[in-house]
Amino acid sequence: MENELHNLIKVWILAVIALCYCFYIPSKLPKGIFKLFSLTPIFIFFLYLPLTISTFHLVAITAFFLSWLANFKLLLLCFDQPPLSPPPSNLFHFISLASLPIKPKQKTPSQNKSKPPQRSILFAIKVLILALLYHCYSYKQNLHKNVVLAMYCVHTYIELELTLALAAIPARAMFGLEIEPQFNEPYLTTSLQDFWGRRWNLMATSILRPTVYFPIRRISTRLLGSRWASLPAIIAVFVISGLMHELIYYYLTRVAPTWEVTWFFILHGVAVAAEVVVKKVVPEKMRLNPVVSGALTLGFVAVTAVWLFFPQVLRNGVDEKTIGEYCKLMDLLRGLLPF
């Protein structure tokens, strides 16, 4: 663990140096091919950095933050698109926006700056649930396989939400930014479109829209017309998301991809596109009650996740490594505590 922390520190020092270069040189260049060319070494470098770490949590965070989000944000910078354009005047502000999963919230005059107490309570409840899940894993050999898989589904959601929320704290503390939440209670979803577009991992959604959805939609509008232009764009977004998840799975397992997780996202892309078609042709009064459609949506997500999303990581023992890392962390904390 000590060597891994050393590697993590080295990786992020190198990432900060690379982003300093991006701030002082490429960000000052005019948009276009030359700017893209100047950032290409950084794209490659950020794809390489997660390979120097092996611990599950550390490599997953580094891969998502640098290989996916930072690279996509820098790609947008090549064409003078937000969030890095126009570049912030402050270097540390630029580095935070580029490397952390944050999106500054648009302030309104009536916005209440105080944090709703309900969010703090929900956060604490989710921390307790995550701790309880890790405790239950000690007895998973006595649990039914489907119960364990259901626990993994809940675990994935809670740990991802807590990790992204904690990652936003430095930017909020240093720059006083109001950060948009990364999740919007996905268990309250009413449809697949609602789940993926407005509730689940909103940072990935916000970065895929300008990099994939909008360009593909502009092209398909000329070919298909405005009514159906969104369908190819939706499927393209899910294909790219699947490939990026496949890359993160490679960092986690270091084995050749099986493309199951890519097919998971392609399946969901097709399902979302079909849902959009249904909403266009079926009158609202003939649609399912939101409670029913929400339950069906969560069921579809859970079943397809068990079928296509989790098998690759389970085959390679990533779940066991994650539990083992947690146990080592708890032992380390117990050793540091005076009681």
PDB file of N, CA, C and O in Angstrom, residues 128-193:
ATOM      1  N   LEU A 128     -23.052   4.917   5.807  1.00  0.00           N
ATOM      2  CA  LEU A 128     -23.369   3.793   6.690  1.00  0.00           C
ATOM      3  C   LEU A 128     -23.737   2.545   5.890  1.00  0.00           C
ATOM      4  O   LEU A 128     -23.327   1.434   6.233  1.00  0.00           O
ATOM      5  N   ILE A 129     -24.515   2.731   4.808  1.00  0.00           N
ATOM      6  CA  ILE A 129     -24.888   1.587   3.979  1.00  0.00           C
ATOM      7  C   ILE A 129     -23.654   0.960   3.352  1.00  0.00           C
ATOM      8  O   ILE A 129     -23.513  -0.277   3.306  1.00  0.00           O
ATOM      9  N   LEU A 130     -22.718   1.792   2.864  1.00  0.00           N
ATOM     10  CA  LEU A 130     -21.496   1.271   2.253  1.00  0.00           C
ATOM     11  C   LEU A 130     -20.676   0.487   3.272  1.00  0.00           C
ATOM     12  O   LEU A 130     -20.173  -0.610   2.975  1.00  0.00           O
ATOM     13  N   ALA A 131     -20.554   1.029   4.481  1.00  0.00           N
ATOM     14  CA  ALA A 131     -19.823   0.312   5.530  1.00  0.00           C
ATOM     15  C   ALA A 131     -20.507  -1.015   5.861  1.00  0.00           C
ATOM     16  O   ALA A 131     -19.840  -2.043   6.068  1.00  0.00           O
ATOM     17  N   LEU A 132     -21.838  -1.013   5.888  1.00  0.00           N
ATOM     18  CA  LEU A 132     -22.592  -2.234   6.161  1.00  0.00           C
ATOM     19  C   LEU A 132     -22.379  -3.267   5.061  1.00  0.00           C
ATOM     20  O   LEU A 132     -22.234  -4.467   5.330  1.00  0.00           O
ATOM     21  N   LEU A 133     -22.333  -2.814   3.816  1.00  0.00           N
ATOM     22  CA  LEU A 133     -22.096  -3.731   2.696  1.00  0.00           C
ATOM     23  C   LEU A 133     -20.736  -4.399   2.829  1.00  0.00           C
ATOM     24  O   LEU A 133     -20.612  -5.626   2.650  1.00  0.00           O
ATOM     25  N   TYR A 134     -19.714  -3.609   3.139  1.00  0.00           N
ATOM     26  CA  TYR A 134     -18.381  -4.199   3.304  1.00  0.00           C
ATOM     27  C   TYR A 134     -18.378  -5.215   4.441  1.00  0.00           C
ATOM     28  O   TYR A 134     -17.724  -6.258   4.354  1.00  0.00           O
ATOM     29  N   HIS A 135     -19.109  -4.923   5.505  1.00  0.00           N
ATOM     30  CA  HIS A 135     -19.196  -5.877   6.611  1.00  0.00           C
ATOM     31  C   HIS A 135     -19.895  -7.157   6.161  1.00  0.00           C
ATOM     32  O   HIS A 135     -19.460  -8.263   6.507  1.00  0.00           O
ATOM     33  N   CYS A 136     -20.953  -7.025   5.381  1.00  0.00           N
ATOM     34  CA  CYS A 136     -21.713  -8.200   4.921  1.00  0.00           C
ATOM     35  C   CYS A 136     -20.906  -9.076   3.971  1.00  0.00           C
ATOM     36  O   CYS A 136     -21.165 -10.284   3.863  1.00  0.00           O
ATOM     37  N   TYR A 137     -19.925  -8.475   3.281  1.00  0.00           N
ATOM     38  CA  TYR A 137     -19.115  -9.274   2.359  1.00  0.00           C
ATOM     39  C   TYR A 137     -18.348 -10.374   3.086  1.00  0.00           C
ATOM     40  O   TYR A 137     -17.954 -11.371   2.473  1.00  0.00           O
ATOM     41  N   SER A 138     -18.130 -10.187   4.387  1.00  0.00           N
ATOM     42  CA  SER A 138     -17.437 -11.225   5.161  1.00  0.00           C
ATOM     43  C   SER A 138     -18.246 -12.520   5.219  1.00  0.00           C
ATOM     44  O   SER A 138     -17.706 -13.602   5.475  1.00  0.00           O
ATOM     45  N   TYR A 139     -19.565 -12.403   4.981  1.00  0.00           N
ATOM     46  CA  TYR A 139     -20.449 -13.570   5.062  1.00  0.00           C
ATOM     47  C   TYR A 139     -21.041 -13.925   3.703  1.00  0.00           C
ATOM     48  O   TYR A 139     -22.025 -14.645   3.628  1.00  0.00           O
ATOM     49  N   LYS A 140     -20.433 -13.410   2.624  1.00  0.00           N
ATOM     50  CA  LYS A 140     -21.075 -13.583   1.317  1.00  0.00           C
ATOM     51  C   LYS A 140     -21.080 -15.035   0.852  1.00  0.00           C
ATOM     52  O   LYS A 140     -21.915 -15.408   0.033  1.00  0.00           O
ATOM     53  N   GLN A 141     -20.184 -15.878   1.403  1.00  0.00           N
ATOM     54  CA  GLN A 141     -20.208 -17.296   1.029  1.00  0.00           C
ATOM     55  C   GLN A 141     -21.487 -17.976   1.510  1.00  0.00           C
ATOM     56  O   GLN A 141     -21.864 -19.038   0.991  1.00  0.00           O
ATOM     57  N   ASN A 142     -22.172 -17.345   2.482  1.00  0.00           N
ATOM     58  CA  ASN A 142     -23.422 -17.900   2.995  1.00  0.00           C
ATOM     59  C   ASN A 142     -24.653 -17.274   2.343  1.00  0.00           C
ATOM     60  O   ASN A 142     -25.777 -17.636   2.689  1.00  0.00           O
ATOM     61  N   LEU A 143     -24.423 -16.326   1.445  1.00  0.00           N
ATOM     62  CA  LEU A 143     -25.523 -15.617   0.801  1.00  0.00           C
ATOM     63  C   LEU A 143     -25.762 -16.150  -0.602  1.00  0.00           C
ATOM     64  O   LEU A 143     -24.838 -16.646  -1.257  1.00  0.00           O
ATOM     65  N   HIS A 144     -26.991 -16.023  -1.064  1.00  0.00           N
ATOM     66  CA  HIS A 144     -27.320 -16.435  -2.425  1.00  0.00           C
ATOM     67  C   HIS A 144     -26.577 -15.543  -3.418  1.00  0.00           C
ATOM     68  O   HIS A 144     -26.370 -14.348  -3.175  1.00  0.00           O
ATOM     69  N   LYS A 145     -26.203 -16.116  -4.548  1.00  0.00           N
ATOM     70  CA  LYS A 145     -25.438 -15.381  -5.558  1.00  0.00           C
ATOM     71  C   LYS A 145     -26.162 -14.106  -5.995  1.00  0.00           C
ATOM     72  O   LYS A 145     -25.534 -13.055  -6.165  1.00  0.00           O
ATOM     73  N   ASN A 146     -27.467 -14.184  -6.182  1.00  0.00           N
ATOM     74  CA  ASN A 146     -28.217 -13.006  -6.629  1.00  0.00           C
ATOM     75  C   ASN A 146     -28.244 -11.904  -5.571  1.00  0.00           C
ATOM     76  O   ASN A 146     -28.280 -10.719  -5.910  1.00  0.00           O
ATOM     77  N   VAL A 147     -28.224 -12.297  -4.299  1.00  0.00           N
ATOM     78  CA  VAL A 147     -28.166 -11.301  -3.222  1.00  0.00           C
ATOM     79  C   VAL A 147     -26.831 -10.567  -3.271  1.00  0.00           C
ATOM     80  O   VAL A 147     -26.761  -9.338  -3.136  1.00  0.00           O
ATOM     81  N   VAL A 148     -25.753 -11.314  -3.493  1.00  0.00           N
ATOM     82  CA  VAL A 148     -24.430 -10.701  -3.585  1.00  0.00           C
ATOM     83  C   VAL A 148     -24.358  -9.752  -4.780  1.00  0.00           C
ATOM     84  O   VAL A 148     -23.818  -8.647  -4.683  1.00  0.00           O
ATOM     85  N   LEU A 149     -24.918 -10.165  -5.913  1.00  0.00           N
ATOM     86  CA  LEU A 149     -24.912  -9.298  -7.096  1.00  0.00           C
ATOM     87  C   LEU A 149     -25.728  -8.032  -6.860  1.00  0.00           C
ATOM     88  O   LEU A 149     -25.347  -6.943  -7.306  1.00  0.00           O
ATOM     89  N   ALA A 150     -26.852  -8.158  -6.151  1.00  0.00           N
ATOM     90  CA  ALA A 150     -27.645  -6.976  -5.805  1.00  0.00           C
ATOM     91  C   ALA A 150     -26.835  -6.048  -4.901  1.00  0.00           C
ATOM     92  O   ALA A 150     -26.886  -4.811  -5.042  1.00  0.00           O
ATOM     93  N   MET A 151     -26.074  -6.627  -3.980  1.00  0.00           N
ATOM     94  CA  MET A 151     -25.205  -5.816  -3.117  1.00  0.00           C
ATOM     95  C   MET A 151     -24.164  -5.079  -3.943  1.00  0.00           C
ATOM     96  O   MET A 151     -23.867  -3.898  -3.673  1.00  0.00           O
ATOM     97  N   TYR A 152     -23.618  -5.736  -4.966  1.00  0.00           N
ATOM     98  CA  TYR A 152     -22.628  -5.089  -5.832  1.00  0.00           C
ATOM     99  C   TYR A 152     -23.245  -3.916  -6.592  1.00  0.00           C
ATOM    100  O   TYR A 152     -22.588  -2.884  -6.803  1.00  0.00           O
ATOM    101  N   CYS A 153     -24.498  -4.055  -7.012  1.00  0.00           N
ATOM    102  CA  CYS A 153     -25.174  -2.957  -7.719  1.00  0.00           C
ATOM    103  C   CYS A 153     -25.289  -1.727  -6.819  1.00  0.00           C
ATOM    104  O   CYS A 153     -24.972  -0.605  -7.228  1.00  0.00           O
ATOM    105  N   VAL A 154     -25.744  -1.955  -5.580  1.00  0.00           N
ATOM    106  CA  VAL A 154     -25.886  -0.846  -4.628  1.00  0.00           C
ATOM    107  C   VAL A 154     -24.517  -0.264  -4.290  1.00  0.00           C
ATOM    108  O   VAL A 154     -24.328   0.959  -4.217  1.00  0.00           O
ATOM    109  N   HIS A 155     -23.542  -1.136  -4.096  1.00  0.00           N
ATOM    110  CA  HIS A 155     -22.173  -0.721  -3.772  1.00  0.00           C
ATOM    111  C   HIS A 155     -21.606   0.177  -4.869  1.00  0.00           C
ATOM    112  O   HIS A 155     -21.021   1.234  -4.584  1.00  0.00           O
ATOM    113  N   THR A 156     -21.781  -0.230  -6.128  1.00  0.00           N
ATOM    114  CA  THR A 156     -21.240   0.552  -7.244  1.00  0.00           C
ATOM    115  C   THR A 156     -21.800   1.965  -7.244  1.00  0.00           C
ATOM    116  O   THR A 156     -21.056   2.948  -7.400  1.00  0.00           O
ATOM    117  N   TYR A 157     -23.109   2.076  -7.050  1.00  0.00           N
ATOM    118  CA  TYR A 157     -23.741   3.396  -7.037  1.00  0.00           C
ATOM    119  C   TYR A 157     -23.230   4.253  -5.881  1.00  0.00           C
ATOM    120  O   TYR A 157     -22.787   5.393  -6.083  1.00  0.00           O
ATOM    121  N   ILE A 158     -23.263   3.708  -4.664  1.00  0.00           N
ATOM    122  CA  ILE A 158     -22.927   4.518  -3.492  1.00  0.00           C
ATOM    123  C   ILE A 158     -21.453   4.908  -3.511  1.00  0.00           C
ATOM    124  O   ILE A 158     -21.104   6.079  -3.263  1.00  0.00           O
ATOM    125  N   GLU A 159     -20.573   3.963  -3.801  1.00  0.00           N
ATOM    126  CA  GLU A 159     -19.144   4.291  -3.765  1.00  0.00           C
ATOM    127  C   GLU A 159     -18.777   5.306  -4.850  1.00  0.00           C
ATOM    128  O   GLU A 159     -17.973   6.216  -4.617  1.00  0.00           O
ATOM    129  N   LEU A 160     -19.363   5.172  -6.023  1.00  0.00           N
ATOM    130  CA  LEU A 160     -19.085   6.132  -7.090  1.00  0.00           C
ATOM    131  C   LEU A 160     -19.583   7.518  -6.708  1.00  0.00           C
ATOM    132  O   LEU A 160     -18.883   8.523  -6.891  1.00  0.00           O
ATOM    133  N   GLU A 161     -20.790   7.591  -6.145  1.00  0.00           N
ATOM    134  CA  GLU A 161     -21.328   8.900  -5.750  1.00  0.00           C
ATOM    135  C   GLU A 161     -20.489   9.537  -4.654  1.00  0.00           C
ATOM    136  O   GLU A 161     -20.165  10.736  -4.717  1.00  0.00           O
ATOM    137  N   LEU A 162     -20.102   8.769  -3.643  1.00  0.00           N
ATOM    138  CA  LEU A 162     -19.316   9.321  -2.547  1.00  0.00           C
ATOM    139  C   LEU A 162     -17.933   9.752  -3.026  1.00  0.00           C
ATOM    140  O   LEU A 162     -17.422  10.806  -2.621  1.00  0.00           O
ATOM    141  N   THR A 163     -17.323   8.960  -3.913  1.00  0.00           N
ATOM    142  CA  THR A 163     -15.991   9.304  -4.419  1.00  0.00           C
ATOM    143  C   THR A 163     -16.020  10.615  -5.194  1.00  0.00           C
ATOM    144  O   THR A 163     -15.173  11.492  -4.999  1.00  0.00           O
ATOM    145  N   LEU A 164     -17.004  10.772  -6.079  1.00  0.00           N
ATOM    146  CA  LEU A 164     -17.090  11.989  -6.872  1.00  0.00           C
ATOM    147  C   LEU A 164     -17.434  13.198  -6.003  1.00  0.00           C
ATOM    148  O   LEU A 164     -16.936  14.311  -6.239  1.00  0.00           O
ATOM    149  N   ALA A 165     -18.268  12.991  -4.987  1.00  0.00           N
ATOM    150  CA  ALA A 165     -18.610  14.092  -4.089  1.00  0.00           C
ATOM    151  C   ALA A 165     -17.390  14.546  -3.295  1.00  0.00           C
ATOM    152  O   ALA A 165     -17.150  15.753  -3.134  1.00  0.00           O
ATOM    153  N   LEU A 166     -16.592  13.604  -2.819  1.00  0.00           N
ATOM    154  CA  LEU A 166     -15.392  13.952  -2.056  1.00  0.00           C
ATOM    155  C   LEU A 166     -14.352  14.627  -2.941  1.00  0.00           C
ATOM    156  O   LEU A 166     -13.628  15.523  -2.493  1.00  0.00           O
ATOM    157  N   ALA A 167     -14.287  14.205  -4.218  1.00  0.00           N
ATOM    158  CA  ALA A 167     -13.305  14.799  -5.134  1.00  0.00           C
ATOM    159  C   ALA A 167     -13.603  16.261  -5.413  1.00  0.00           C
ATOM    160  O   ALA A 167     -12.701  17.029  -5.768  1.00  0.00           O
ATOM    161  N   ALA A 168     -14.850  16.667  -5.271  1.00  0.00           N
ATOM    162  CA  ALA A 168     -15.232  18.057  -5.544  1.00  0.00           C
ATOM    163  C   ALA A 168     -14.925  18.988  -4.375  1.00  0.00           C
ATOM    164  O   ALA A 168     -14.929  20.214  -4.544  1.00  0.00           O
ATOM    165  N   ILE A 169     -14.635  18.432  -3.206  1.00  0.00           N
ATOM    166  CA  ILE A 169     -14.417  19.257  -2.021  1.00  0.00           C
ATOM    167  C   ILE A 169     -13.241  20.224  -2.178  1.00  0.00           C
ATOM    168  O   ILE A 169     -13.353  21.406  -1.815  1.00  0.00           O
ATOM    169  N   PRO A 170     -12.065  19.786  -2.706  1.00  0.00           N
ATOM    170  CA  PRO A 170     -10.944  20.744  -2.839  1.00  0.00           C
ATOM    171  C   PRO A 170     -11.293  21.972  -3.671  1.00  0.00           C
ATOM    172  O   PRO A 170     -10.937  23.094  -3.300  1.00  0.00           O
ATOM    173  N   ALA A 171     -11.994  21.779  -4.799  1.00  0.00           N
ATOM    174  CA  ALA A 171     -12.355  22.917  -5.649  1.00  0.00           C
ATOM    175  C   ALA A 171     -13.329  23.844  -4.921  1.00  0.00           C
ATOM    176  O   ALA A 171     -13.228  25.074  -5.031  1.00  0.00           O
ATOM    177  N   ARG A 172     -14.252  23.268  -4.174  1.00  0.00           N
ATOM    178  CA  ARG A 172     -15.205  24.091  -3.430  1.00  0.00           C
ATOM    179  C   ARG A 172     -14.485  24.884  -2.335  1.00  0.00           C
ATOM    180  O   ARG A 172     -14.781  26.057  -2.093  1.00  0.00           O
ATOM    181  N   ALA A 173     -13.504  24.230  -1.688  1.00  0.00           N
ATOM    182  CA  ALA A 173     -12.797  24.890  -0.596  1.00  0.00           C
ATOM    183  C   ALA A 173     -11.851  25.981  -1.101  1.00  0.00           C
ATOM    184  O   ALA A 173     -11.760  27.061  -0.506  1.00  0.00           O
ATOM    185  N   MET A 174     -11.140  25.710  -2.202  1.00  0.00           N
ATOM    186  CA  MET A 174     -10.129  26.659  -2.681  1.00  0.00           C
ATOM    187  C   MET A 174     -10.730  27.846  -3.423  1.00  0.00           C
ATOM    188  O   MET A 174     -10.254  28.971  -3.302  1.00  0.00           O
ATOM    189  N   PHE A 175     -11.771  27.582  -4.213  1.00  0.00           N
ATOM    190  CA  PHE A 175     -12.284  28.638  -5.089  1.00  0.00           C
ATOM    191  C   PHE A 175     -13.703  29.079  -4.745  1.00  0.00           C
ATOM    192  O   PHE A 175     -14.258  29.945  -5.409  1.00  0.00           O
ATOM    193  N   GLY A 176     -14.290  28.474  -3.732  1.00  0.00           N
ATOM    194  CA  GLY A 176     -15.642  28.855  -3.338  1.00  0.00           C
ATOM    195  C   GLY A 176     -16.673  28.542  -4.401  1.00  0.00           C
ATOM    196  O   GLY A 176     -17.710  29.198  -4.484  1.00  0.00           O
ATOM    197  N   LEU A 177     -16.395  27.517  -5.225  1.00  0.00           N
ATOM    198  CA  LEU A 177     -17.314  27.183  -6.306  1.00  0.00           C
ATOM    199  C   LEU A 177     -18.519  26.414  -5.779  1.00  0.00           C
ATOM    200  O   LEU A 177     -18.386  25.565  -4.887  1.00  0.00           O
ATOM    201  N   GLU A 178     -19.678  26.707  -6.330  1.00  0.00           N
ATOM    202  CA  GLU A 178     -20.849  25.878  -6.087  1.00  0.00           C
ATOM    203  C   GLU A 178     -20.850  24.791  -7.154  1.00  0.00           C
ATOM    204  O   GLU A 178     -20.936  25.076  -8.356  1.00  0.00           O
ATOM    205  N   ILE A 179     -20.713  23.544  -6.731  1.00  0.00           N
ATOM    206  CA  ILE A 179     -20.537  22.432  -7.660  1.00  0.00           C
ATOM    207  C   ILE A 179     -21.859  21.707  -7.868  1.00  0.00           C
ATOM    208  O   ILE A 179     -22.571  21.403  -6.915  1.00  0.00           O
ATOM    209  N   GLU A 180     -22.161  21.417  -9.115  1.00  0.00           N
ATOM    210  CA  GLU A 180     -23.364  20.641  -9.397  1.00  0.00           C
ATOM    211  C   GLU A 180     -23.182  19.208  -8.896  1.00  0.00           C
ATOM    212  O   GLU A 180     -22.104  18.627  -9.024  1.00  0.00           O
ATOM    213  N   PRO A 181     -24.214  18.611  -8.323  1.00  0.00           N
ATOM    214  CA  PRO A 181     -24.100  17.226  -7.828  1.00  0.00           C
ATOM    215  C   PRO A 181     -23.841  16.260  -8.974  1.00  0.00           C
ATOM    216  O   PRO A 181     -24.303  16.467 -10.104  1.00  0.00           O
ATOM    217  N   GLN A 182     -23.089  15.195  -8.680  1.00  0.00           N
ATOM    218  CA  GLN A 182     -22.739  14.229  -9.721  1.00  0.00           C
ATOM    219  C   GLN A 182     -23.823  13.171  -9.923  1.00  0.00           C
ATOM    220  O   GLN A 182     -23.860  12.524 -10.967  1.00  0.00           O
ATOM    221  N   PHE A 183     -24.682  13.001  -8.932  1.00  0.00           N
ATOM    222  CA  PHE A 183     -25.803  12.080  -9.032  1.00  0.00           C
ATOM    223  C   PHE A 183     -27.056  12.799  -8.551  1.00  0.00           C
ATOM    224  O   PHE A 183     -26.992  13.665  -7.689  1.00  0.00           O
ATOM    225  N   ASN A 184     -28.175  12.409  -9.114  1.00  0.00           N
ATOM    226  CA  ASN A 184     -29.443  13.029  -8.736  1.00  0.00           C
ATOM    227  C   ASN A 184     -30.456  11.947  -8.368  1.00  0.00           C
ATOM    228  O   ASN A 184     -31.433  11.721  -9.076  1.00  0.00           O
ATOM    229  N   GLU A 185     -30.158  11.247  -7.288  1.00  0.00           N
ATOM    230  CA  GLU A 185     -31.034  10.198  -6.758  1.00  0.00           C
ATOM    231  C   GLU A 185     -31.546   9.273  -7.866  1.00  0.00           C
ATOM    232  O   GLU A 185     -32.740   9.262  -8.178  1.00  0.00           O
ATOM    233  N   PRO A 186     -30.663   8.483  -8.475  1.00  0.00           N
ATOM    234  CA  PRO A 186     -31.061   7.643  -9.607  1.00  0.00           C
ATOM    235  C   PRO A 186     -32.148   6.622  -9.278  1.00  0.00           C
ATOM    236  O   PRO A 186     -32.839   6.146 -10.180  1.00  0.00           O
ATOM    237  N   TYR A 187     -32.318   6.283  -7.994  1.00  0.00           N
ATOM    238  CA  TYR A 187     -33.369   5.331  -7.612  1.00  0.00           C
ATOM    239  C   TYR A 187     -34.765   5.933  -7.750  1.00  0.00           C
ATOM    240  O   TYR A 187     -35.761   5.226  -7.618  1.00  0.00           O
ATOM    241  N   LEU A 188     -34.853   7.247  -8.028  1.00  0.00           N
ATOM    242  CA  LEU A 188     -36.143   7.892  -8.260  1.00  0.00           C
ATOM    243  C   LEU A 188     -36.433   8.075  -9.750  1.00  0.00           C
ATOM    244  O   LEU A 188     -37.340   8.820 -10.115  1.00  0.00           O
ATOM    245  N   THR A 189     -35.692   7.417 -10.584  1.00  0.00           N
ATOM    246  CA  THR A 189     -35.843   7.576 -12.027  1.00  0.00           C
ATOM    247  C   THR A 189     -37.227   7.160 -12.507  1.00  0.00           C
ATOM    248  O   THR A 189     -37.907   6.337 -11.873  1.00  0.00           O
ATOM    249  N   THR A 190     -37.627   7.731 -13.634  1.00  0.00           N
ATOM    250  CA  THR A 190     -38.919   7.383 -14.236  1.00  0.00           C
ATOM    251  C   THR A 190     -38.774   6.724 -15.597  1.00  0.00           C
ATOM    252  O   THR A 190     -39.749   6.219 -16.140  1.00  0.00           O
ATOM    253  N   SER A 191     -37.562   6.746 -16.170  1.00  0.00           N
ATOM    254  CA  SER A 191     -37.332   6.150 -17.493  1.00  0.00           C
ATOM    255  C   SER A 191     -35.832   5.996 -17.704  1.00  0.00           C
ATOM    256  O   SER A 191     -35.023   6.566 -16.964  1.00  0.00           O
ATOM    257  N   LEU A 192     -35.450   5.260 -18.740  1.00  0.00           N
ATOM    258  CA  LEU A 192     -34.033   5.131 -19.076  1.00  0.00           C
ATOM    259  C   LEU A 192     -33.440   6.476 -19.483  1.00  0.00           C
ATOM    260  O   LEU A 192     -32.307   6.800 -19.133  1.00  0.00           O
ATOM    261  N   GLN A 193     -34.197   7.254 -20.244  1.00  0.00           N
ATOM    262  CA  GLN A 193     -33.732   8.574 -20.659  1.00  0.00           C
ATOM    263  C   GLN A 193     -33.494   9.453 -19.437  1.00  0.00           C
ATOM    264  O   GLN A 193     -32.490  10.179 -19.371  1.00  0.00           O
TER     265      GLN A 193
END
